[in-house]
Short mmCIF file of C-alpha atoms in Angstrom, two decimals:
data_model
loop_
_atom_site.label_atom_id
_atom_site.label_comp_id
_atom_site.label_asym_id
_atom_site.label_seq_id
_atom_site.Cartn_x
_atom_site.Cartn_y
_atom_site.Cartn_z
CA UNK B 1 -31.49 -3.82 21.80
CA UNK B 2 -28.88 -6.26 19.84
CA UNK B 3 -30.29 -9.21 18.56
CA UNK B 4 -27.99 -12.34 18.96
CA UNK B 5 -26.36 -13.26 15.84
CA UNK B 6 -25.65 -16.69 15.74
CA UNK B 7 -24.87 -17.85 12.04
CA UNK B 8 -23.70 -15.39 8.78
CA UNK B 9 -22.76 -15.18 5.18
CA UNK B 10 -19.92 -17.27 3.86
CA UNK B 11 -19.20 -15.53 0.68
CA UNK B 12 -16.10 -17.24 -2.04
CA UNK B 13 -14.26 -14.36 -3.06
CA UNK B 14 -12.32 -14.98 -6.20
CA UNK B 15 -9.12 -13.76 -7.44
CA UNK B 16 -9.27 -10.02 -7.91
CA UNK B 17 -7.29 -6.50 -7.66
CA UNK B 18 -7.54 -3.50 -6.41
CA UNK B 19 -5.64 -0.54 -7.80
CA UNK B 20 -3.98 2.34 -6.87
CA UNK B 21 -5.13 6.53 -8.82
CA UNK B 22 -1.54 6.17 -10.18
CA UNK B 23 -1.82 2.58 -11.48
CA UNK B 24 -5.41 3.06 -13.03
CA UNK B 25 -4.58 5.81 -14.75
CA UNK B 26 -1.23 4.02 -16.29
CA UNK B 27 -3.46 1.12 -17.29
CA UNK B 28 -6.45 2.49 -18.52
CA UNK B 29 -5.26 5.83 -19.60
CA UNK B 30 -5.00 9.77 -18.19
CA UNK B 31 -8.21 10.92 -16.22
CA UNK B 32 -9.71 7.36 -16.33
CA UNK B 33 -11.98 6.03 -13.75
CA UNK B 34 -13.54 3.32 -12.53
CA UNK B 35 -16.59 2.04 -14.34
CA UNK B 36 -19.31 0.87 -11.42
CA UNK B 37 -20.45 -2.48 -12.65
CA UNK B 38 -22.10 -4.11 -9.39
CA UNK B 39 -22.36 -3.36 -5.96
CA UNK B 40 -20.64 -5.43 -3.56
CA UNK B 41 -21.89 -6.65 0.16
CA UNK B 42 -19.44 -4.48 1.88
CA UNK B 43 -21.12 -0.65 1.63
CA UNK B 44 -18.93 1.47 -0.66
CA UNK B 45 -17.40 -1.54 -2.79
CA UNK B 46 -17.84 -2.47 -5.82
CA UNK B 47 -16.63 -4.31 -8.63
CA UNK B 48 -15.87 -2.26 -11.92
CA UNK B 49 -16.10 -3.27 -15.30
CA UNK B 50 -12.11 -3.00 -15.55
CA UNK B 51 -9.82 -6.26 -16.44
CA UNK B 52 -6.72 -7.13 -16.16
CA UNK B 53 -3.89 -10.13 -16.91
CA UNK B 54 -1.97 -10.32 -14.35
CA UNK B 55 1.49 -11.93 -15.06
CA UNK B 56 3.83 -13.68 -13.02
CA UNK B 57 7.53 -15.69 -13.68
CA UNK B 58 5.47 -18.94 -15.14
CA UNK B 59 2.07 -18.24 -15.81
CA UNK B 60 -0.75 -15.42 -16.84
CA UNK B 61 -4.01 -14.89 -15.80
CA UNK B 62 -6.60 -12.84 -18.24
CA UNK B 63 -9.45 -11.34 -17.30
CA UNK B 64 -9.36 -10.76 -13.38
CA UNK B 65 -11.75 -8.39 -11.97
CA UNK B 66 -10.75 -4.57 -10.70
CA UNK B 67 -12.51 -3.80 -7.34
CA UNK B 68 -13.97 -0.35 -6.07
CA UNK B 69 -13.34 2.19 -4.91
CA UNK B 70 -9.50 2.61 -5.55
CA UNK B 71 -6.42 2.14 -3.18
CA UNK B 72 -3.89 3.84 -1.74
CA UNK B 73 -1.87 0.87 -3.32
CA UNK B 74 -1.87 -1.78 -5.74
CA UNK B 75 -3.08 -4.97 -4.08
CA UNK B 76 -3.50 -8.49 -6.21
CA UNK B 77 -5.43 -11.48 -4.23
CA UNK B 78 -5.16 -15.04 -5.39
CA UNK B 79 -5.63 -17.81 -4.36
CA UNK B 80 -2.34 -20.83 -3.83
CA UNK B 81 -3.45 -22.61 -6.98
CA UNK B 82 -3.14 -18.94 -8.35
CA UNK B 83 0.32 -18.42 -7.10
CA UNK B 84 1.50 -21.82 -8.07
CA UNK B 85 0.26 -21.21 -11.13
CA UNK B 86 1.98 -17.51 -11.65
CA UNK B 87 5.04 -18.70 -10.21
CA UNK B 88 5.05 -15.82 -7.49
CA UNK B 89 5.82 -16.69 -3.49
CA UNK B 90 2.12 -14.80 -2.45
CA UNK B 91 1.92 -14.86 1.16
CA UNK B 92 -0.78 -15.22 3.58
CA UNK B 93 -1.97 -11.85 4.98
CA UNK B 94 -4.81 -9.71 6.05
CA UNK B 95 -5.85 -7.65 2.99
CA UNK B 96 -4.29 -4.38 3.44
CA UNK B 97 -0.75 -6.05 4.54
CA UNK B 98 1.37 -5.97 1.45
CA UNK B 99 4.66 -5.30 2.79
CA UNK B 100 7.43 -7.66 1.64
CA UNK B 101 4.93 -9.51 -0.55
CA UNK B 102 5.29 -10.42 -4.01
CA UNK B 103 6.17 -8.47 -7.03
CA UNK B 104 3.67 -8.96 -10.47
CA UNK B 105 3.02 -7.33 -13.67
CA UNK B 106 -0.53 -5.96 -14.64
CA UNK B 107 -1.01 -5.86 -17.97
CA UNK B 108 -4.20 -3.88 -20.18
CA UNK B 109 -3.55 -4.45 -23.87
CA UNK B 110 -0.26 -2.76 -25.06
CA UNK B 111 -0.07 -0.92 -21.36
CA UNK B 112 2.20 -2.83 -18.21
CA UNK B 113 2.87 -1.77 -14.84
CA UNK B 114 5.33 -3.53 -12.06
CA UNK B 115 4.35 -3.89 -8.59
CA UNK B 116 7.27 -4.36 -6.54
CA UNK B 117 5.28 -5.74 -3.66
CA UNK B 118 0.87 -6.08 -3.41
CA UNK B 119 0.36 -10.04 -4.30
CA UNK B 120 -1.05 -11.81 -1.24
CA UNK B 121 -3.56 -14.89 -0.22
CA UNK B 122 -6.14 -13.51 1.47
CA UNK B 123 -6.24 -14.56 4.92
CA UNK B 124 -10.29 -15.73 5.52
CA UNK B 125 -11.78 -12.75 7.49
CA UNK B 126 -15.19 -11.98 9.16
CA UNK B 127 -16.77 -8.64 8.29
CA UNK B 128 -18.62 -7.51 11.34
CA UNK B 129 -20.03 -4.59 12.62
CA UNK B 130 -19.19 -3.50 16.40
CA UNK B 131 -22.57 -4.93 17.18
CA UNK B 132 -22.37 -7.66 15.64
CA UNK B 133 -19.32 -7.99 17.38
CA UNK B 134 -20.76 -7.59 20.57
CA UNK B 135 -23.24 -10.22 20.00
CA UNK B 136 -21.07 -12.85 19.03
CA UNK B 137 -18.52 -12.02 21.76
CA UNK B 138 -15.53 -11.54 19.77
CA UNK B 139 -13.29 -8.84 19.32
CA UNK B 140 -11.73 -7.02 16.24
CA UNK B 141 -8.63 -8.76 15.80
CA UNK B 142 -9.37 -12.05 17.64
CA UNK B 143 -8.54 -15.28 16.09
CA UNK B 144 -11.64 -17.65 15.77
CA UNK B 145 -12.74 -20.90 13.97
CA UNK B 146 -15.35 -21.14 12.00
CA UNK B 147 -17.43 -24.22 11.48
CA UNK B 148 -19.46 -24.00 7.99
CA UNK B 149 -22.12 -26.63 6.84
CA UNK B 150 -21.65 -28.04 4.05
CA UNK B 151 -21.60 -31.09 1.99
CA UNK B 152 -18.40 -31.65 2.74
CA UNK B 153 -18.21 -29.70 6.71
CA UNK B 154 -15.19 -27.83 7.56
CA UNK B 155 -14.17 -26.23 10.06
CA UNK B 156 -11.43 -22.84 9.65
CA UNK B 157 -8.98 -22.00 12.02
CA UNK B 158 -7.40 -18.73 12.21
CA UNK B 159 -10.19 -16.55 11.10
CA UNK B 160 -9.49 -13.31 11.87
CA UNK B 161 -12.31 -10.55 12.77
CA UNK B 162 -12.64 -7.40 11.40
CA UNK B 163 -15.59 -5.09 13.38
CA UNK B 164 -16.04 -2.08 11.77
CA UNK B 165 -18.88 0.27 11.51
CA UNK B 166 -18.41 0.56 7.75
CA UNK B 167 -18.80 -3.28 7.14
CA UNK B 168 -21.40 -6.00 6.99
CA UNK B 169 -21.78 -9.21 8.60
CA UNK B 170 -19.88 -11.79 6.08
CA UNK B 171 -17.21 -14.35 6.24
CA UNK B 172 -14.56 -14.01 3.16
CA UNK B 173 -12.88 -17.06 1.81
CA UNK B 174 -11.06 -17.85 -1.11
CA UNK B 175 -11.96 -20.04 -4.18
CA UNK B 176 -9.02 -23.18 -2.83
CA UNK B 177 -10.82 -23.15 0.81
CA UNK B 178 -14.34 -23.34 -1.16
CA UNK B 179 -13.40 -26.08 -3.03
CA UNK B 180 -12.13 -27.77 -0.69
CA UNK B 181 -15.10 -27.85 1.87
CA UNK B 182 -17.72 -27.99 -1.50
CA UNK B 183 -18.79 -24.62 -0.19
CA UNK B 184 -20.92 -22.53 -2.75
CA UNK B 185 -22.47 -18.65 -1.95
CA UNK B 186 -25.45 -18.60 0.31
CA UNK B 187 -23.28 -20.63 2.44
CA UNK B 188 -23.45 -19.89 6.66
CA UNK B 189 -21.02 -20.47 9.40
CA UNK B 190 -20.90 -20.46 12.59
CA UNK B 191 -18.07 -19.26 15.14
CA UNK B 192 -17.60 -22.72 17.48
CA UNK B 193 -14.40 -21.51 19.46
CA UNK B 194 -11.39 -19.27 19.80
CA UNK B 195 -8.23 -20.04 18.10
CA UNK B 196 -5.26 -20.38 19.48
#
């Protein structure tokens, strides 16, 4: 029997990377690995103890987080204010969808590597499970909005859903969209309509 779901998880994701066997080991040296610092609320990720600047045309960022497990490819999510601040032309895409998108340089002490392509804004997801899917009558793929309660309410368009068995009911955002609707974890939305 599937319970109906009617609100979940909004969780801020902040900037962060994850990286590919061959760019971990040019970073961090030959036969490194990644060092399992927390578990995150999608089973199997997690974020490692790693760091890295990352370092665009105008502008370096220190310290951003290295996600688990690794890639088949570099990827590097930021937010706008990130971008702007870089100086790199990040667009919006579904995590996984790096083609064409911007070039950066990853730097670990005296060690630098060049993506040619990997820097993208996150588009705000829902992870969802097929029965969770089922019970909020959407699709993988769909387009939704999202209306999440706040003290400042706002309501997302163009959330896309993402129903696999390997995920867990949460919407992703990034830091900008927080900020802008004063949205802090432990926040829930609510799926109000489709998007078109």
């Amino acid at each position: 029997m599937i319970t109906e779901v009617k609100t979940f998880p909004v969780a801020v994701s902040a900037r962060h990377i994850h990286v590919s066997e061959e760019d971990l080991q040019a970073l961090f040296g030959p036969d490194a690995t990644l060092t399992w610092d927390f578990a995150l609320s999608q089973p199997g990720q997690f974020a490692a103890k790693e760091r890295v600047s990352i370092v665009g045309p105008k502008g370096v960022i220190h310290n951003v987080r290295v996600l688990g497990p690794v890639r088949a490819a570099t990827q590097v999510e930021v937010s706008r204010t990130d971008a702007v601040k870089l100086g790199v032309s990040a667009p919006l895409r579904q995590s996984g969808d790096i083609e064409n998108s911007a070039s950066i340089n990853i730097m670990v002490a005296d060690k630098e590597v060049t993506i040619q392509q990997g820097v993208i804004i996150a588009q705000a997801h829902i992870h969802m499970t097929p029965a969770d899917a089922l019970a909020l009558n959407v699709e993988n793929n769909e387009w939704v909005a999202v209306e999440v309660e706040s003290e400042r309410p706002v309501t997302f368009r163009g959330v896309v859903v993402r129903v696999s068995e390997d995920f867990s009911l949460e919407m992703h955002i990034d830091t900008d969209e927080a900020n802008a609707g004063f949205i802090e974890q432990q926040a829930q939305g609510k799926i109000i309509k489709s998007w078109t």
